[in-house]
CSV table of C-alpha atoms in Angstrom, one decimal:
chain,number,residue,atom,x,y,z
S,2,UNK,CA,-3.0,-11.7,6.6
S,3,UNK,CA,0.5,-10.2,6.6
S,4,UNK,CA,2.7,-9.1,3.3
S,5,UNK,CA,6.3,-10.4,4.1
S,6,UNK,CA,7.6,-7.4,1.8
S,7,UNK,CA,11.8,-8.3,3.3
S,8,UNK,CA,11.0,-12.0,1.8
S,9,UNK,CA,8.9,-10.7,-1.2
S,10,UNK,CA,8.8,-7.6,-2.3
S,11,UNK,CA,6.1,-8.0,-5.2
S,12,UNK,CA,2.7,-6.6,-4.4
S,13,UNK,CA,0.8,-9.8,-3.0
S,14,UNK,CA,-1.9,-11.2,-5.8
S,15,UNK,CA,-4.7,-11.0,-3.1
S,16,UNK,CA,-4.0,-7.1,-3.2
S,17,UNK,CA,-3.4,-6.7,-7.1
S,18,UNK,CA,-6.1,-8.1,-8.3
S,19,UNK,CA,-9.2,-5.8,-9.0
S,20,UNK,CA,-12.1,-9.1,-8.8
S,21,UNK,CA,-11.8,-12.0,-6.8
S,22,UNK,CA,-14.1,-15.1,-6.1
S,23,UNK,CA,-15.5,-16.1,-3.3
S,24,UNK,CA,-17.7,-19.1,-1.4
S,25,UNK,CA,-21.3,-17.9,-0.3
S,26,UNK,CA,-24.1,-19.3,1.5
S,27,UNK,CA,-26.6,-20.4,-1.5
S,28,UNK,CA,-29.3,-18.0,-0.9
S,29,UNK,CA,-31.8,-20.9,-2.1
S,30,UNK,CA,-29.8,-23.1,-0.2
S,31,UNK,CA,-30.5,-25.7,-2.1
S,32,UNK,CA,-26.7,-26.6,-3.4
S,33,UNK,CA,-25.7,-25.0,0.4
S,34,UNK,CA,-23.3,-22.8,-1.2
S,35,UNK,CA,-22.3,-20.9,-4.3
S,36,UNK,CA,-19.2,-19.2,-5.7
S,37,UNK,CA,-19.3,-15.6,-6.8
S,38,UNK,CA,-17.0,-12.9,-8.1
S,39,UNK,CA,-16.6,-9.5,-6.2
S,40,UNK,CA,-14.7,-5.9,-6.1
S,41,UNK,CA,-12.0,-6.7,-3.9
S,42,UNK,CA,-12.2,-5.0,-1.0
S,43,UNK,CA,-8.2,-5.4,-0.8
S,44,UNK,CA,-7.4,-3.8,-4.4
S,45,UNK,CA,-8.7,-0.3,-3.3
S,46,UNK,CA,-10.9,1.7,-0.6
S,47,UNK,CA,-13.7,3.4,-2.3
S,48,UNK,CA,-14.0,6.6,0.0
S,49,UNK,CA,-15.9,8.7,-2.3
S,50,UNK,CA,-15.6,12.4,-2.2
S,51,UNK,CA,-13.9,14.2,0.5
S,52,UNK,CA,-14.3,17.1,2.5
S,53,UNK,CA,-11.9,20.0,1.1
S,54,UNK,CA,-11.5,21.3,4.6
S,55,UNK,CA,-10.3,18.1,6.1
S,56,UNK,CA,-8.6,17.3,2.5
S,57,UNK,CA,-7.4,20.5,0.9
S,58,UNK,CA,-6.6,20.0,-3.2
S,59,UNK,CA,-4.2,23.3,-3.0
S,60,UNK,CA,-2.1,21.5,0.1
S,61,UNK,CA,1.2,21.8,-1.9
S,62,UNK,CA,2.5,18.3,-0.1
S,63,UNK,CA,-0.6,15.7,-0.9
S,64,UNK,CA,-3.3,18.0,-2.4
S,65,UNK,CA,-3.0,15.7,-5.8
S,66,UNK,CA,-4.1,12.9,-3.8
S,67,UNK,CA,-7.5,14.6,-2.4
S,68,UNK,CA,-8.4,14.8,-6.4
S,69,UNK,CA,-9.2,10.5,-5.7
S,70,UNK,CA,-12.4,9.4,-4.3
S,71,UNK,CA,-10.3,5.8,-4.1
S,72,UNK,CA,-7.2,4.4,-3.1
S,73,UNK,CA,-4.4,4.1,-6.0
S,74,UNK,CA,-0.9,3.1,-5.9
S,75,UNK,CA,1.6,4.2,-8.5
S,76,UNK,CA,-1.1,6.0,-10.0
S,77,UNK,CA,-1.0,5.8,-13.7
S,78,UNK,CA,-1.5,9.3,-14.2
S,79,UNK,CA,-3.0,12.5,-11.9
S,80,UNK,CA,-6.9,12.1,-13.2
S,81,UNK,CA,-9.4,11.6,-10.9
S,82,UNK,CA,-10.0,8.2,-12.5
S,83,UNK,CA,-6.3,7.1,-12.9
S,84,UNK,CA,-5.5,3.4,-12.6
S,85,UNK,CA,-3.1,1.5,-9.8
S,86,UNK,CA,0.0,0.2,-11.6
S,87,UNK,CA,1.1,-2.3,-9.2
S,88,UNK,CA,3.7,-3.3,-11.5
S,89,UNK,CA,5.4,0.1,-11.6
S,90,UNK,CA,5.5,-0.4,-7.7
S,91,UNK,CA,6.8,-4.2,-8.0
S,92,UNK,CA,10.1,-2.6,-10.1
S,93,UNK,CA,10.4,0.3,-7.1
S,94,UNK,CA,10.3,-2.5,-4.5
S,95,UNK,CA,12.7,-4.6,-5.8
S,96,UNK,CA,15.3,-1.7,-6.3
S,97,UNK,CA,15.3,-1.4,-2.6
S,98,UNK,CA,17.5,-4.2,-1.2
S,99,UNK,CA,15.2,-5.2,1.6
S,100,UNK,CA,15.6,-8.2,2.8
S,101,UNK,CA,19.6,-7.6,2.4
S,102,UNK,CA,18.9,-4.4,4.7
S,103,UNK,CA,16.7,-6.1,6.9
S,104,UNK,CA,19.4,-8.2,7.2
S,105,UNK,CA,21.9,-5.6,8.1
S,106,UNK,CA,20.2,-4.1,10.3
S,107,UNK,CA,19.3,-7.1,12.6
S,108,UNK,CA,23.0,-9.0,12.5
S,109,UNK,CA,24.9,-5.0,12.6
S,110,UNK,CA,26.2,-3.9,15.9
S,111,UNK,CA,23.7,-1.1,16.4
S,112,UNK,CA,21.7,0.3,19.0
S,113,UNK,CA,18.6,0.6,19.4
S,114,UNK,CA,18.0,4.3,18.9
S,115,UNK,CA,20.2,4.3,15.9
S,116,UNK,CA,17.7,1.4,14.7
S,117,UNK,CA,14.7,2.4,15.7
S,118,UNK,CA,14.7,5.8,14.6
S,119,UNK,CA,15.5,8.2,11.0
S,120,UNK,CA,17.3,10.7,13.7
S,121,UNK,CA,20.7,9.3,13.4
S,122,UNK,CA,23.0,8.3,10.0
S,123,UNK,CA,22.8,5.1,8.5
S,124,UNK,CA,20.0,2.1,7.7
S,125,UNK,CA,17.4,1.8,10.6
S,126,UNK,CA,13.7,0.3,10.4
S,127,UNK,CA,12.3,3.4,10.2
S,128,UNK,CA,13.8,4.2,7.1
S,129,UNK,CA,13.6,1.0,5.6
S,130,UNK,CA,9.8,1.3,6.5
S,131,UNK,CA,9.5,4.6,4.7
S,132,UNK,CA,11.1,3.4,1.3
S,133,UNK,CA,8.4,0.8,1.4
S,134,UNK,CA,5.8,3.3,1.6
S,135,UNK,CA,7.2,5.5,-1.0
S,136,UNK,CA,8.2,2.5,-3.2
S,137,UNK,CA,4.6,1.0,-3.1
S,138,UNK,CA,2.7,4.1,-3.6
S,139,UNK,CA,5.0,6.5,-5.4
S,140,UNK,CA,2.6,9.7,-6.4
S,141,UNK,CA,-0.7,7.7,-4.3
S,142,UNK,CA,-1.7,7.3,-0.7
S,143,UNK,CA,0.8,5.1,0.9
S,144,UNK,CA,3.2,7.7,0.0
S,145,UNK,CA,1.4,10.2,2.4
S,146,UNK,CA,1.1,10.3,6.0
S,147,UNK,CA,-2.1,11.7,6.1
S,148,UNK,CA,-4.2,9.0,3.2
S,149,UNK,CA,-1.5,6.0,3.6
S,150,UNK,CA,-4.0,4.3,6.0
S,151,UNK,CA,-6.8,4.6,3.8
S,152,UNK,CA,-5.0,2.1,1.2
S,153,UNK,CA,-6.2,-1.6,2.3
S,154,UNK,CA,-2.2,-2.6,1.9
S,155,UNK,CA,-1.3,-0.3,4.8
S,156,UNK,CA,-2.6,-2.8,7.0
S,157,UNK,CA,-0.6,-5.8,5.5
S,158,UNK,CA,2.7,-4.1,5.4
């Protein structure tokens, strides 16, 4: 699976949605399969509580987002049980131009330093990259470094 977020910037359904349905052996086998409706393991990682000396609540950069024991983008407020609001990250997304940039950055004369890396002035992948990850997870973990991997999107994007 790969999110295409240059061609659509809207968070892809098979992430947004919190159940999904899927095709299992029968376990009677007698109709050989059966359909049944599940957490989706794509919506959010469940990692339960976290060690405050790995994950520090006081860090002043991220220490908010050691408060989850799951995954949350745009969370919908900072409680421990606060909801994802995927649309809230659908409006950031599409303020960002990104298939325009993507665009720009692939047909500009530019080398590849100056697009390869947030070092120099100007649009480079990097940066375009980094809005994505901000845009997405605004105050949750695919805005920071350190929890961004733990969202199941990271590995779409």
């Amino acid at each position: 699976p790969f999110w295409d977020w240059a061609s659509d910037h809207n968070i892809p359904d098979v992430v947004a949605s919190q159940k999904i349905t899927v095709k299992v052996p029968s376990t009677t086998f007698s109709t050989g399969s059966a359909w049944i409706t599940v957490d989706n393991p794509l919506y959010t990682y469940k990692m339960g509580a976290l060690s405050t000396a790995q994950f520090p609540t006081n860090d002043p950069n991220d220490g908010q987002i050691a408060r989850y024991s799951f995954t949350v983008r745009q969370p919908t407020s900072t409680a421990s049980n606060a909801a994802s609001n995927d649309g809230q990250s659908n409006t950031a997304l599409s303020r960002l131009n990104l298939k325009g940039n993507i665009y720009s950055l692939l047909t500009g004369n530019v080398a590849y330093y100056q697009m390869a890396s947030q070092n120099n002035p100007g649009i480079s992948l990097e940066a375009i990259h980094g809005n994505v990850h901000v845009a997405v997870g605004g105050n949750g973990h695919m805005t920071q470094l350190s929890y961004a991997a733990f969202d199941p999107i990271f590995f779409l994007h």
